[in-house]
Structure formats: structure tokens, C-alpha cells
Coordinates of C-alpha atoms and ligand atoms in Angstrom, one line a residue:
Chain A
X1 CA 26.2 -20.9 18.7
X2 CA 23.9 -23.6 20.1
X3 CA 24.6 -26.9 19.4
X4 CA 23.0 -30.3 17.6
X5 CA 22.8 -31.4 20.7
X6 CA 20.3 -29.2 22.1
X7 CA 18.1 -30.0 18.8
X8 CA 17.6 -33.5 20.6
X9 CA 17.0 -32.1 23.9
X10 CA 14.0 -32.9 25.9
X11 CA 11.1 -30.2 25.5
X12 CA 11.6 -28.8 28.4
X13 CA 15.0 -27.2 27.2
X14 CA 13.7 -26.3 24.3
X15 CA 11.3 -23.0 22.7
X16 CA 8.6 -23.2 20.9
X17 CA 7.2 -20.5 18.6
X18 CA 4.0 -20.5 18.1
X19 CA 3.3 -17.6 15.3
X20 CA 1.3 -16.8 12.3
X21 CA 2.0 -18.2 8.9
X22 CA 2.5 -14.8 7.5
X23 CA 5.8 -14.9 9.4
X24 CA 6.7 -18.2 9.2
X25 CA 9.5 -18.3 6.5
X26 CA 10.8 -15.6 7.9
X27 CA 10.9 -16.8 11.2
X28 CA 12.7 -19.9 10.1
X29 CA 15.4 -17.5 8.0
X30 CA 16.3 -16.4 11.4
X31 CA 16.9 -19.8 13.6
X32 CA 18.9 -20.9 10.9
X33 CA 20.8 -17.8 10.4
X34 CA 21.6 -17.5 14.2
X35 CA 21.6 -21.5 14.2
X36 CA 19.0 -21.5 17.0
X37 CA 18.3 -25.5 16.5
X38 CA 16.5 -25.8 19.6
X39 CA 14.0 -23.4 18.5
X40 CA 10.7 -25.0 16.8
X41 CA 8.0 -23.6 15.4
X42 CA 4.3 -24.2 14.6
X43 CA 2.1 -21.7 12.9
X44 CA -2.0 -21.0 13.0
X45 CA -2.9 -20.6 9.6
X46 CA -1.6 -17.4 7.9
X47 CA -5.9 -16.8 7.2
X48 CA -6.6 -16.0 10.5
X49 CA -5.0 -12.4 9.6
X50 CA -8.6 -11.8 7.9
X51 CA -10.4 -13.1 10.7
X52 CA -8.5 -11.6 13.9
X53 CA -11.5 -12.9 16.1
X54 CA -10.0 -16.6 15.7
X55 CA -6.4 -15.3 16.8
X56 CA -6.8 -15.7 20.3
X57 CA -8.9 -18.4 21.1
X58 CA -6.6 -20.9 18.8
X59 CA -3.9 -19.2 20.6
X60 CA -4.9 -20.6 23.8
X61 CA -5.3 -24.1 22.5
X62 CA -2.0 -23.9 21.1
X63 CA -0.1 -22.9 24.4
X64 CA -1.9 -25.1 26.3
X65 CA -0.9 -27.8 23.6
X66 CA 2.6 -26.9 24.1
X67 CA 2.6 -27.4 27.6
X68 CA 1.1 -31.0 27.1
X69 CA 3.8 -32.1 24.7
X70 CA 6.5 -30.8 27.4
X71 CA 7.3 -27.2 26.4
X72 CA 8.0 -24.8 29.4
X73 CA 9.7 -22.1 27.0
X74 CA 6.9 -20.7 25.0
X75 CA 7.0 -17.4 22.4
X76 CA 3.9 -16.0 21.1
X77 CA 5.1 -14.9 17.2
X78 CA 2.3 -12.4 16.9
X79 CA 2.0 -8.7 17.4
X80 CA -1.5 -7.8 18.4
X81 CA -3.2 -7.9 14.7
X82 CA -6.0 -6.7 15.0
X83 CA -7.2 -8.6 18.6
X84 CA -7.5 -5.5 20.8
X85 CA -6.1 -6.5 23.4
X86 CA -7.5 -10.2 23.7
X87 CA -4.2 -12.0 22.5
X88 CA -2.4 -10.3 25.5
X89 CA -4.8 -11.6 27.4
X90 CA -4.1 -15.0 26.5
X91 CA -0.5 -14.6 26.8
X92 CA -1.0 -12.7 30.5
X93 CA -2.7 -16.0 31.4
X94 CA -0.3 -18.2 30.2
X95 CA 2.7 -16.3 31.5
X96 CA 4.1 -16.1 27.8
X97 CA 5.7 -13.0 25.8
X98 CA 4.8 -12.3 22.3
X99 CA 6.2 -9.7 19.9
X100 CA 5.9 -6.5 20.7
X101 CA 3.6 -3.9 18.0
X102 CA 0.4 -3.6 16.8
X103 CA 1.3 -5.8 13.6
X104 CA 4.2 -7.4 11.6
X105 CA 3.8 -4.0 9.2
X106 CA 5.0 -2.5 12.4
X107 CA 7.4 -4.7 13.5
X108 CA 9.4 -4.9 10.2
X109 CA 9.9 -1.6 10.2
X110 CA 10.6 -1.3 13.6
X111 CA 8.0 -0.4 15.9
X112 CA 9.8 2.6 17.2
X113 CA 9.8 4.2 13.7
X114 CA 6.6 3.2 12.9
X115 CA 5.3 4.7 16.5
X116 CA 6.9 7.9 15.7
X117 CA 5.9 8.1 11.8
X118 CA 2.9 9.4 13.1
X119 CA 0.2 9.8 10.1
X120 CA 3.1 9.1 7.0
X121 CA 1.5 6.2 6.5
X122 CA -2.0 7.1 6.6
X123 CA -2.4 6.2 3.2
X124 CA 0.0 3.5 2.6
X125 CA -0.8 0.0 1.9
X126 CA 2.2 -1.9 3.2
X127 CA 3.6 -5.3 1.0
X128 CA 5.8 -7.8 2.3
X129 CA 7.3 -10.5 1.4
X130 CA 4.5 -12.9 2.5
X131 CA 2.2 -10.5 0.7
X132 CA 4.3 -10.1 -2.6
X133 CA 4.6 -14.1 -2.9
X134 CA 0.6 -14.4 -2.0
X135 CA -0.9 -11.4 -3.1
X136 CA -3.1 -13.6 -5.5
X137 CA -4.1 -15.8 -2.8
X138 CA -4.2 -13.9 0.2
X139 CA -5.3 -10.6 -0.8
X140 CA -6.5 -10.6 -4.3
X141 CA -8.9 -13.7 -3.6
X142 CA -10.2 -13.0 0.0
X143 CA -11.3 -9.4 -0.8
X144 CA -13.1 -10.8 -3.8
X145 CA -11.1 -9.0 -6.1
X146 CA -10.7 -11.3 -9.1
X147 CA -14.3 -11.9 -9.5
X148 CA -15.0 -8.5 -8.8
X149 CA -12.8 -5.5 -9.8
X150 CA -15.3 -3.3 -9.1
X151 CA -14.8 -3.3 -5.4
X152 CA -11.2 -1.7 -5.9
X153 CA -12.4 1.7 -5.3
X154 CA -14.5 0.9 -2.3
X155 CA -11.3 -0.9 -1.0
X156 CA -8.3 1.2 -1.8
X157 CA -9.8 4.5 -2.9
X158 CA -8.1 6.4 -0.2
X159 CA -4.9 4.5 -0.9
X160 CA -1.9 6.5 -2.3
X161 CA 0.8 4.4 -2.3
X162 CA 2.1 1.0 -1.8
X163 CA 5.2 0.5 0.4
X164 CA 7.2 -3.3 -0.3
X165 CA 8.9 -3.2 2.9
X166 CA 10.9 -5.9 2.1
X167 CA 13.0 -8.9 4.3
X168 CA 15.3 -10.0 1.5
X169 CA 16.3 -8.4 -1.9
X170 CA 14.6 -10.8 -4.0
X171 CA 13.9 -9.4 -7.4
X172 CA 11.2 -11.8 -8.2
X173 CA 9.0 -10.6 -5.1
X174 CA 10.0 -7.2 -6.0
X175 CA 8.5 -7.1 -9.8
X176 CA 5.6 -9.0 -7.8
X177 CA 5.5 -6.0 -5.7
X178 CA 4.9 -3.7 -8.4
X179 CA 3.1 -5.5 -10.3
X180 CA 0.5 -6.0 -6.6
X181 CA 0.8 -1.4 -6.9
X182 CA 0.1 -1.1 -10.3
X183 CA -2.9 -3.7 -10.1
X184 CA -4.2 -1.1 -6.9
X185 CA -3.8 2.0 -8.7
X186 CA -1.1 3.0 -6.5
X187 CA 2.1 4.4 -6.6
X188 CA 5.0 2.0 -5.7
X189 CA 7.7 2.3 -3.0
X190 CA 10.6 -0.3 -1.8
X191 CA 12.3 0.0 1.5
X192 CA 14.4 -3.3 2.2
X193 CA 13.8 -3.5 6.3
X194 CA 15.4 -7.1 6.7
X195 CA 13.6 -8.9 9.8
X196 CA 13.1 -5.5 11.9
X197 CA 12.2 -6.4 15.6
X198 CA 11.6 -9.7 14.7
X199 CA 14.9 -10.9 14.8
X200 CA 16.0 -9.3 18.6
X201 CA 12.2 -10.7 19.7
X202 CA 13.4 -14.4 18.5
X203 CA 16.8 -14.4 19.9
X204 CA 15.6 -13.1 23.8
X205 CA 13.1 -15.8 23.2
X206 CA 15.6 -18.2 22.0
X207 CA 18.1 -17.0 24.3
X208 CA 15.5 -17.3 27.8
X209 CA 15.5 -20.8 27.3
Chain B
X1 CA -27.5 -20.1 -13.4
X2 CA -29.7 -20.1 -16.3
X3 CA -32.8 -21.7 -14.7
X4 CA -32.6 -18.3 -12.5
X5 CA -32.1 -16.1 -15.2
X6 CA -35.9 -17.0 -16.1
X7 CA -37.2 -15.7 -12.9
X8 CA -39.2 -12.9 -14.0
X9 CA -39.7 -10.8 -11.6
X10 CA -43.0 -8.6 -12.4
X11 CA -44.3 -12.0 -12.5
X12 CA -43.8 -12.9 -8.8
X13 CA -46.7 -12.1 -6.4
X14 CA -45.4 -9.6 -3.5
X15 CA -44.5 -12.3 -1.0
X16 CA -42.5 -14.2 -3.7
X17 CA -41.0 -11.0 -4.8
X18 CA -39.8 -9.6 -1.5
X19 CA -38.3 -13.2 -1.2
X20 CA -36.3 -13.2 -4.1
X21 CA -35.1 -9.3 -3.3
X22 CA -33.6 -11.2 0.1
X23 CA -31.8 -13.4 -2.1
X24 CA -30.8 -11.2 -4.8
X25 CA -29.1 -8.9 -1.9
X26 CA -27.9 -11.5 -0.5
X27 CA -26.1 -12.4 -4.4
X28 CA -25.4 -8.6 -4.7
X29 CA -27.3 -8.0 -7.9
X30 CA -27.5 -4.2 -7.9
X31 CA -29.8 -4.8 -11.4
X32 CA -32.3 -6.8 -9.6
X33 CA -32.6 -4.9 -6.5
X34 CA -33.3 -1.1 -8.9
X35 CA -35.9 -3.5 -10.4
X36 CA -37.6 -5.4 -7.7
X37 CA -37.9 -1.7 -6.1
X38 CA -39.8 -0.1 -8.7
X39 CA -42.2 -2.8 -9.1
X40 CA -43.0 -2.7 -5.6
X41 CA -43.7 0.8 -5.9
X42 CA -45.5 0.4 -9.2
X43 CA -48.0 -2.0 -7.0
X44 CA -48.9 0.9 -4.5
X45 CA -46.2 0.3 -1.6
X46 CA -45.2 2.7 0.2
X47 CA -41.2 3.7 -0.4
X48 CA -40.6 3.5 3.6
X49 CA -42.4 -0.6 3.2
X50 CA -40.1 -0.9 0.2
X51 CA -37.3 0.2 2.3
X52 CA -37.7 -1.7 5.5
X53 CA -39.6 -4.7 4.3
X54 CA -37.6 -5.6 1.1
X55 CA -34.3 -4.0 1.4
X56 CA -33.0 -3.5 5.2
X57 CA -34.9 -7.4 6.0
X58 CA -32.1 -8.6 3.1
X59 CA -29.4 -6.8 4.7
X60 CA -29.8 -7.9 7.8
X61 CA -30.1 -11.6 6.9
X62 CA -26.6 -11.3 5.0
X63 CA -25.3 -9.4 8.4
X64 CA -26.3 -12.5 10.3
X65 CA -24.3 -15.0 8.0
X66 CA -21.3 -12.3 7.7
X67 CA -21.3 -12.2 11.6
X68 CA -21.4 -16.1 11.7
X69 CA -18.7 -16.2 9.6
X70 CA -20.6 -17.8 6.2
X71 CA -20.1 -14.4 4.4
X72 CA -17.0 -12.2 4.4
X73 CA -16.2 -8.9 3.2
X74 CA -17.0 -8.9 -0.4
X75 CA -20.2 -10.6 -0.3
X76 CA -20.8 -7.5 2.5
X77 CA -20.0 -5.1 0.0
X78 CA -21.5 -6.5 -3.0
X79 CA -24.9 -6.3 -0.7
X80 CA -24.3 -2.9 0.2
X81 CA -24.0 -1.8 -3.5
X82 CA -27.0 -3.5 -4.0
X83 CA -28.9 -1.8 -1.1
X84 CA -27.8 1.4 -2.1
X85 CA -28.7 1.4 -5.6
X86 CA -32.4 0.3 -4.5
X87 CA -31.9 3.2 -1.3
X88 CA -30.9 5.9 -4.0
X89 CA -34.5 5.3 -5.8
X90 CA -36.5 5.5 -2.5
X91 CA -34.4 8.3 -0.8
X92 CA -35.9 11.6 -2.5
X93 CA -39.6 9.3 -2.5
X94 CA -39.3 8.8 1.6
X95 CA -38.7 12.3 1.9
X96 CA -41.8 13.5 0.0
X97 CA -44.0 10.5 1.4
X98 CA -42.6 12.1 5.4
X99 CA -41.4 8.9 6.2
X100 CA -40.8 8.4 10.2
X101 CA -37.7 10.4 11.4
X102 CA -36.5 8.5 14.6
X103 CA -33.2 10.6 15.1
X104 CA -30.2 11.6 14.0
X105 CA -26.5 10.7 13.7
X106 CA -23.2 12.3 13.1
X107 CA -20.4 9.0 12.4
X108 CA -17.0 9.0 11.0
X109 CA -13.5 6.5 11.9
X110 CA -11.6 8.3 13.9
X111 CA -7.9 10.0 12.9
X112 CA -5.0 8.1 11.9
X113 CA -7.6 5.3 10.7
X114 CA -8.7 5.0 7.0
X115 CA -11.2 1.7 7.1
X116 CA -14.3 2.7 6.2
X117 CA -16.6 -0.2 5.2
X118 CA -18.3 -1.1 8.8
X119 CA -18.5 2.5 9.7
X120 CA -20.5 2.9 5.4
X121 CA -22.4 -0.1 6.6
X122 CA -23.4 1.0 9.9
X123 CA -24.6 4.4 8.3
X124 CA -26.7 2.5 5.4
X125 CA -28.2 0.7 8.2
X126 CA -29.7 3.3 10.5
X127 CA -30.0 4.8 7.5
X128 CA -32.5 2.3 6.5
X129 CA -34.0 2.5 9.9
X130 CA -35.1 6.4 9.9
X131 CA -32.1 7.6 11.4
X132 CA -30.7 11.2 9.3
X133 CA -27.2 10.0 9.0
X134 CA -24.2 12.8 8.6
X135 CA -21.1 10.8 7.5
X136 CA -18.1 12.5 7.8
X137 CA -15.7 10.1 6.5
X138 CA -11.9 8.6 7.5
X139 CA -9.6 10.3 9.4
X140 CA -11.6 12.1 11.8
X141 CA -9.7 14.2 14.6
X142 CA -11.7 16.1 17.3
X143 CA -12.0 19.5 15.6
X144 CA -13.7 17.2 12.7
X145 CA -16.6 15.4 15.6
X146 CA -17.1 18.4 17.2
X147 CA -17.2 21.0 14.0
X148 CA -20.4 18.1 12.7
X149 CA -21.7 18.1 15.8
X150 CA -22.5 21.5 16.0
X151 CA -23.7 21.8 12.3
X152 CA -26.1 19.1 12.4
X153 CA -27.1 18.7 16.0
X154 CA -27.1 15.0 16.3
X155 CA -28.8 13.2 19.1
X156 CA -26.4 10.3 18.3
X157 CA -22.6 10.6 17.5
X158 CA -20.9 7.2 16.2
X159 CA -17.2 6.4 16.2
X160 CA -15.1 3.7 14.1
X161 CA -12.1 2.3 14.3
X162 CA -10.2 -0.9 13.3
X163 CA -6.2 -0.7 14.2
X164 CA -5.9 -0.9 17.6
X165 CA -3.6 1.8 17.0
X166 CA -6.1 4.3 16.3
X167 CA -8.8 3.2 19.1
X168 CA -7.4 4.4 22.1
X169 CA -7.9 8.4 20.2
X170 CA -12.0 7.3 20.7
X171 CA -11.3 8.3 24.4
X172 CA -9.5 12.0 23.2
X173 CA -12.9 12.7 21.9
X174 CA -15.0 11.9 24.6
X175 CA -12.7 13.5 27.0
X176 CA -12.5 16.8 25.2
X177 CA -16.5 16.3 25.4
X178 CA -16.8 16.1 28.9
X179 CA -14.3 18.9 29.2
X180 CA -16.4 21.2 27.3
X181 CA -19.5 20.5 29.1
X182 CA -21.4 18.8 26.3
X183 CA -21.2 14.5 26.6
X184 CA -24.1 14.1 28.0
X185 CA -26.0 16.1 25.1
X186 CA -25.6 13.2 23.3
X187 CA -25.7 9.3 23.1
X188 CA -22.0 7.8 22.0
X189 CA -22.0 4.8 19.7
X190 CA -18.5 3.2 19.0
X191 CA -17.3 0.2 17.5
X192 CA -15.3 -1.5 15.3
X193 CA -13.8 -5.4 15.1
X194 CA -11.1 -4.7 17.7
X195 CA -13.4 -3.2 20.3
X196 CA -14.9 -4.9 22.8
X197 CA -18.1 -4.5 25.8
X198 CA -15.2 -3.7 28.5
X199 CA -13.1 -1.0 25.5
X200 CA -16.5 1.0 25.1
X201 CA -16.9 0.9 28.8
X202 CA -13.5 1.7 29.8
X203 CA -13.6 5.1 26.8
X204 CA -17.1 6.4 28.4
X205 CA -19.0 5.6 25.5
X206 CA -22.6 4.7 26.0
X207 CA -22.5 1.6 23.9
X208 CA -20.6 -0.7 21.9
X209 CA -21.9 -2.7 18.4
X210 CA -20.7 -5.4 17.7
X211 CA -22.5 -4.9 14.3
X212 CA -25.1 -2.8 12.3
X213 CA -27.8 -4.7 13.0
X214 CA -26.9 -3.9 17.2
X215 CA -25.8 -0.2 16.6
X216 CA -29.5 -0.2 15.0
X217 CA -31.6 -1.4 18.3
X218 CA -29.0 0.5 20.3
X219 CA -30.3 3.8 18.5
X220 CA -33.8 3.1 18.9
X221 CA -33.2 2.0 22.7
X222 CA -31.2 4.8 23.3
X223 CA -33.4 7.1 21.7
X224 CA -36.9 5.9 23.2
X225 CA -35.2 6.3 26.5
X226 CA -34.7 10.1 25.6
X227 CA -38.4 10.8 25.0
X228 CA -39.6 8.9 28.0
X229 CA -37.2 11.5 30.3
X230 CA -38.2 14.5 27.8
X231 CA -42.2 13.2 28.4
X232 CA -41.6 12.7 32.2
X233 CA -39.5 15.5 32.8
Ligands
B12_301 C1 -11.0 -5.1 4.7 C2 -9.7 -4.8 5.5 C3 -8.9 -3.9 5.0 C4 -9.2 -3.1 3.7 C5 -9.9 -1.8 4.1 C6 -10.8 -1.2 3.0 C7 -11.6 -0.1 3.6 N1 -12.0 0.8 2.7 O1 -12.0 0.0 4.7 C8 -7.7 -2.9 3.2 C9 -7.3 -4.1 2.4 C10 -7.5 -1.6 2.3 C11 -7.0 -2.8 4.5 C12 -5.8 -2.1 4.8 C13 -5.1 -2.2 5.9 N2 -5.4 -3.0 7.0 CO1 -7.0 -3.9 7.2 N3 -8.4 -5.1 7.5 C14 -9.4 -5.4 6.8 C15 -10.2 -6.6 7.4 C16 -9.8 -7.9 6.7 C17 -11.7 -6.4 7.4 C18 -12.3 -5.1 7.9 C19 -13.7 -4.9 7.4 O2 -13.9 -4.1 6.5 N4 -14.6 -5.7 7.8 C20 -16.0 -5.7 7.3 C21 -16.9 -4.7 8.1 C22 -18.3 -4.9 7.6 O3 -16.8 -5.1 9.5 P1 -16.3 -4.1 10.6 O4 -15.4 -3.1 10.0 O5 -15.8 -4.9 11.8 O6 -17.6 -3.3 11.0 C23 -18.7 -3.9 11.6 C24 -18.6 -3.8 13.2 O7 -17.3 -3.8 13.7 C25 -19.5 -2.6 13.5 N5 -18.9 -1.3 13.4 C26 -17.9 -0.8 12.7 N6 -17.7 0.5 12.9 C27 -18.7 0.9 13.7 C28 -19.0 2.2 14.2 C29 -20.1 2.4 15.0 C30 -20.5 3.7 15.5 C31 -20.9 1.2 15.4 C32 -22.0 1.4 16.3 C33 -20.6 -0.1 14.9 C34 -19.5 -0.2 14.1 O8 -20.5 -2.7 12.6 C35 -19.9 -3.1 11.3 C36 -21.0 -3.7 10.4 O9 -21.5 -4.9 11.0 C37 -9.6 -6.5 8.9 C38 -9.7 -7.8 9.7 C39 -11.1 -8.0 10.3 N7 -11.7 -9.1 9.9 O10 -11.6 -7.2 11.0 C40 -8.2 -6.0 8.6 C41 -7.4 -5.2 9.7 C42 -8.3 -4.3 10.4 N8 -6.4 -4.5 8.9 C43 -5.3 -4.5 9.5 C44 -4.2 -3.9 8.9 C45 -2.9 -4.1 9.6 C46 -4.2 -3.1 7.7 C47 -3.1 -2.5 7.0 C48 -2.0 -1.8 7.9 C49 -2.4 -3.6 6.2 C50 -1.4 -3.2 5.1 N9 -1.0 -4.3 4.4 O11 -1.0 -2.1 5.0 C51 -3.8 -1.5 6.1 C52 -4.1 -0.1 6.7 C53 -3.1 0.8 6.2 C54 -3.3 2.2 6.8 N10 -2.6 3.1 6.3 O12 -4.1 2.4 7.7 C55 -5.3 -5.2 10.8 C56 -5.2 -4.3 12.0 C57 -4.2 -4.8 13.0 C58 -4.2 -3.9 14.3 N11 -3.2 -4.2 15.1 O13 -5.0 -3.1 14.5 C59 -6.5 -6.1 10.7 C60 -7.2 -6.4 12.0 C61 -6.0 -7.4 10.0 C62 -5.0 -8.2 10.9 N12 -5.4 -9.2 11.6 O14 -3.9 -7.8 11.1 N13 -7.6 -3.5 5.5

């Protein structure tokens, strides 16, 4: 276990995440769980997962942010989402690891499974957490859906089914879950995954330092 | 807005009328666009005029704001519905009036990939530029290209995809092209948000578009360069 004393340690002894804000509850959940107190995190808004083109620019400006304020020990908490290759790029440059997968989908459900699933999920519109507390928000609202249910078809009308691949048994988010299926047209699934890869990315980050 | 709702539009001179068609694409009103389209044809315009004067100008004004980021995917997609509706009046009219054919294009996303509304977009638009567009749909594998390509014989074959997951199986299809003797028959159009200049290089496409309205001049370029080598050689 690491101790207080580390919290207060300089910057240099110290990681900091820099992820999206779809993750960053969850990201939290785990420092405190494996008491990583010298682990601190700042997020780039959780919107940028609709606009993938902003990921890696920001990205630069927040590592090189980082390394102003003192932080040697940087972790990228992104998978690539959508960047094709440009958030790599960033992190190539600035000599930084980020989580590995093409999206937090992926990494949840470990990417090794999800690698291998080959074409299950073809038609699957995954839910987590993040998505089952904001699907009004961050899904319902961006895709213009409560003005306009009449997109829902042009959206989702290959969708089969909706898979809550969830990181804590929460009933609450669960009904939310279903209720985010029904409101698709799809048929609804649960798999509880816990944090996937996301917890063994965060403790060799926590753990390099 | 009520003072809008008094617009009338059979009361708009042409100019004033192709104007508010811009904006009412831009809104996505499906009503207005059906409209404003049969008026214009009730005044004598030809349905190709119609078409590229009215309805593809519109679109690509609202592609220029989505690619600046002012509008985002529904706005897109409201648009589109809006084109369409007007495109589904002038389509059998543009075929009787022998509207000019510039080419033709087989496009689909590619297998393992299910997004579909750049890849609709993209067809609408060349579409709308004279281009005879074959869509297969989602999910493409290599069979699915190459059984299209030989039904319609398309000078141009597009490719999208948006998971960077499913981009990299772009480069199975040109492959199994070259292997068969038959890439250079035809000219390869991919894109997609993730893709990149350097991706489209890398795959041995001959282009990437970073949006409709560029997969439209890359067309035209592409195919005006055909019929310079078929009238020189
Ligand atoms: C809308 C959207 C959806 C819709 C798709 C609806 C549909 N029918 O297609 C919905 C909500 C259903 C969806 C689902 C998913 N999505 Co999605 N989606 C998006 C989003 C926000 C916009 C895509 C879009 O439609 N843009 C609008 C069109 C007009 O733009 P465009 O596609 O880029 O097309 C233009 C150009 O690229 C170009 N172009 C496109 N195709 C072609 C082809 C040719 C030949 C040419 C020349 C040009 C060209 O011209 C077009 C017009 O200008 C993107 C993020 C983004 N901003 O790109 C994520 C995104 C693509 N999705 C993503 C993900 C992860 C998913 C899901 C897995 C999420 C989930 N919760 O399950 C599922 C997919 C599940 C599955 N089984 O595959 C990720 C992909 C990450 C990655 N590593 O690849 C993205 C990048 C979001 C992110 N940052 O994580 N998605």
C-alpha cells in the first residue's frame, strides 16, 4: 500500500492521469480501492468522445502541461477512440503509455476478448456505466434524439441489441440501462465486467512511478 | 418562428427562392424542400438546375459548417432527409430529361463496421453531382466489393470506415485487387473520420476525403484524368 506521505510528495514522484471523463469515476474507484494516493487525475471533457478530432491535439497540451507543473510520470487514460492512430502519435512523442484497445467498450471487457469476439458484436450497442448515468445527456441529446425521434432508425436501425457491460452492480444504472434498450428498440443484455483492463493499466502506471 | 411561417414560398422570385431552399436545408425541413422543388419546376427549370443549383448548393453549405464544427450529426442528417425528399421528385425527371452522366460508383463500409451515415452522405452527394451511385451497405467483406464490382462496372469504387478496428480490412480489399489483376481498372475512394492523407496512402488507395464535398472534386478529377488518357491514348 502506498502511503499519505507520498500524497504530499513533490510532482516528480508522483503520476498523473490524464484521461477522458467517460472514465473518470471509474478511474478514481480504482486509486482508492488500491489506495494509490499519489496518483492524480485530470480529465478532457467526456464530449470529446463525439468529436475524436479534438482528442489528440488537447492531449498534447495536457502532457506538455504536466511537465510544466513538475510531473515526470505521465499515463495517457485513453484507448485510441476513434483517433486513428493520431493519439499514439502524441504519446510516441511525449514518451508516455496510454491504455491499450481501440476504446473503453473494449477495454472493459477486456481487449483480448473483445479482439477475439470477432463480429458477435456487430450489432451491439454497448452501455456503461458512464453511459447508463448520462444516456440523456450524452447520447440522447448529442444525436438530436429528443427533438427528433425520427432519426432513431437512421441511427440504430441495424442495432440488435444493447449490451450494459457494467463496472459496479448498481441497480439504479441497471433499470437506467434498460430503460436506454427499450428507448432504442433493442433487446437488452447485462454482463457485469468490473474495471476490465483498466484496472492492471492503472496499477503498472501507478506502480512505474 | 411565426414571422417565418409567413414566408410563402410561390411568392418568392427564383433568386429569393433558391435562397430560402439553402436555409430550409440547412433547418432540415423535408416539407419545404418537396415544395420549393416543384415550384422551381413549375417555373420551367430544368430538374438537373433544380438539383445542383437549389439542392446540392444547400448541402454543401451545411457540409462546410458541419466540417467547422458549427453543425453536428443531426443537423447532418435532418439535411439529408431533406435533400432526399426533394432528390426523390427529380430522380425519375433527371432520367427522362438525360441529365449529364459523369461516372459511376460502387461504395459500401467495410466488414465488421456498421456506421453508415458519412458513407449515405457521400453517395447523396455524388449522387447529386451525376455520378450513378451503387450502394451496397454495412458490413462489406471482399466477396461483397468485388461481386458489385462486376455487376455494375464502376469506374469508381468507395470504401468507409469509422472504428479503427475495421480500417486496416480497407487494405484486404485492395490487396485481393491487385492480386487478381484488376486495381488499376478502377479509381479507389476511401475515407471515414479516423483515416487520414498518410492511412489512404499507406492502404494503396488513390485518394482519401476528408468529406463529401472532397470525395465529389476527387471524382470529377479523377475521372477527367481518365478521358484525357482514353482521348490521348
Ligand atoms: C454517430 C456515431 C455513431 C452512431 C452510428 C449511426 C450510424 N447509422 O452510422 C451510433 C450511435 C449508433 C454509434 C455506435 C457506435 N459507435 Co460510433 N460514432 C458516431 C460518431 C459520433 C459520428 C460518426 C458520424 O456519423 N459522423 C457524421 C458523418 C457525416 O461523418 P463521417 O462518418 O466522418 O463521414 C464523412 C467523412 O468521414 C467522409 N467519408 C465517410 N465515409 C466515406 C467514404 C468514402 C468513399 C469517402 C470518399 C468519404 C467518406 O465523408 C463523410 C461526409 O462528409 C463518431 C465520432 C465522430 N465524430 O466521428 C463515433 C465513433 C465512430 N463511434 C465509436 C464507437 C466506439 C461506437 C460504438 C462501439 C459505441 C457503443 N457504445 O457501442 C458503436 C458501434 C458498435 C458496433 N457494433 O459497431 C468510436 C470509434 C472508436 C474507435 N476506436 O474506432 C467513435 C470514433 C467515437 C469515439 N470517440 O470513441 N456511433
Amino acid at each position: 500500500m502506498t502511503s499519505k506521505l507520498q500524497a504530499e510528495a513533490s510532482p516528480a514522484k508522483r503520476v498523473r492521469v490524464i484521461g477522458c471523463g467517460m472514465i473518470a469515476r471509474e478511474v478514481l474507484a480504482i486509486n482508492e480501492q488500491l489506495g494509490f494516493d499519489h496518483v492524480d487525475l485530470k480529465c478532457l471533457p467526456a464530449e470529446y468522445h463525439h468529436h475524436p478530432e479534438r482528442i489528440a491535439p488537447e492531449m498534447d497540451k495536457a502532457i506538455a502541461r504536466a511537465r510544466e507543473e513538475g510531473f515526470e510520470n505521465i499515463f495517457v487514460g485513453y484507448a485510441d477512440c476513434g483517433t486513428g492512430g493520431e493519439l499514439d502519435k502524441v504519446c510516441m512523442k511525449h514518451g508516455v503509455e496510454r491504455i491499450a484497445g481501440p476504446h473503453c467498450f473494449s477495454f472493459y471487457m477486456g481487449n483480448q476478448q473483445f479482439a477475439e469476439a470477432d463480429g458477435d458484436y456487430l450489432t451491439t450497442f454497448f452501455i456503461t456505466d458512464f453511459l447508463a448515468r448520462h444516456f440523456e445527456t450524452f447520447m440522447k441529446r448529442p444525436l438530436g434524439l429528443d427533438r427528433h425521434p425520427e432519426l432513431l432508425p437512421m441511427y440504430f436501425g441495424n442495432y440488435t441489441r444493447a449490451l450494459y457491460l457494467a463496472q459496479t452492480e448498481d441497480p439504479e444504472l441497471e433499470a437506467n440501462a434498460r430503460e436506454a434498450a427499450d428507448f432504442l428498440g433493442l433487446e437488452y443484455e447485462y454482463r457485469f465486467t468490473g474495471f476490465g483492463d483498466l484496472t492492471p493499466a492503472l496499477s503498472e502506471a501507478a506502480n512505474s512511478a | 418562428m411565426s414571422d417565418e411561417d409567413e414566408i410563402i414560398l410561390s411568392e418568392l422570385d427564383d433568386d429569393e427562392l433558391v435562397a430560402q431552399m439553402h436555409d430550409d436545408l440547412y433547418d432540415g425541413l423535408k416539407e419545404e424542400i418537396e415544395e420549393g422543388t416543384n415550384i422551381l419546376l413549375g417555373r420551367g427549370w430544368t430538374p438537373y438546375d433544380v438539383l445542383t443549383k437549389a439542392l446540392v448548393e444547400g448541402m454543401r453549405i451545411v457540409g462546410i459548417d458541419f466540417r467547422d464544427g458549427i453543425l453536428f450529426v443531426p443537423e447532418v442528417l435532418l439535411a439529408a432527409n431533406a435533400m432526399k425528399s426533394g432528390m426523390t421528385i427529380l430522380r425519375p425527371l433527371l432520367a427522362e430529361t438525360g441529365a449529364p452522366k459523369l461516372g459511376s460508383m460502387v461504395i459500401g463500409t467495410v466488414k465488421g463496421d456498421i456506421h453508415d451515415i458519412g458513407k449515405n452522405l457521400v453517395g447523396m452527394m455524388m449522387e447529386g453531382a451525376g455520378f450513378d451511385v451503387h450502394d451496397i451497405g454495412i458490413n462489406t467483406d471482399v466477396d461483397g466489393y468485388l461481386a458489385a464490382i462486376d455487376e455494375h462496372q464502376p469506374d469508381i469504387l468507395g470504401m468507409s470506415a469509422l472504428l479503427t478496428t475495421t480500417m486496416p480490412y480497407m487494405k484486404v480489399v485492395i490487396d485481393t485487387m491487385i492480386e487478381k489483376g484488376m486495381r488499376d481498372d478502377y479509381t479507389i475512394l476511401v475515407g471515414g473520420a479516423p483515416l487520414n492523407e498518410d492511412f489512404g496512402k499507406a492502404i494503396g488507395a488513390d485518394a482519401y476525403c476528408r468529406d463529401a464535398a472532397v470525395a465529389v472534386e476527387t471524382a470529377k478529377e479523377f475521372m477527367a484524368r481518365k478521358h484525357n488518357q482514353m482521348a490521348t491514348g
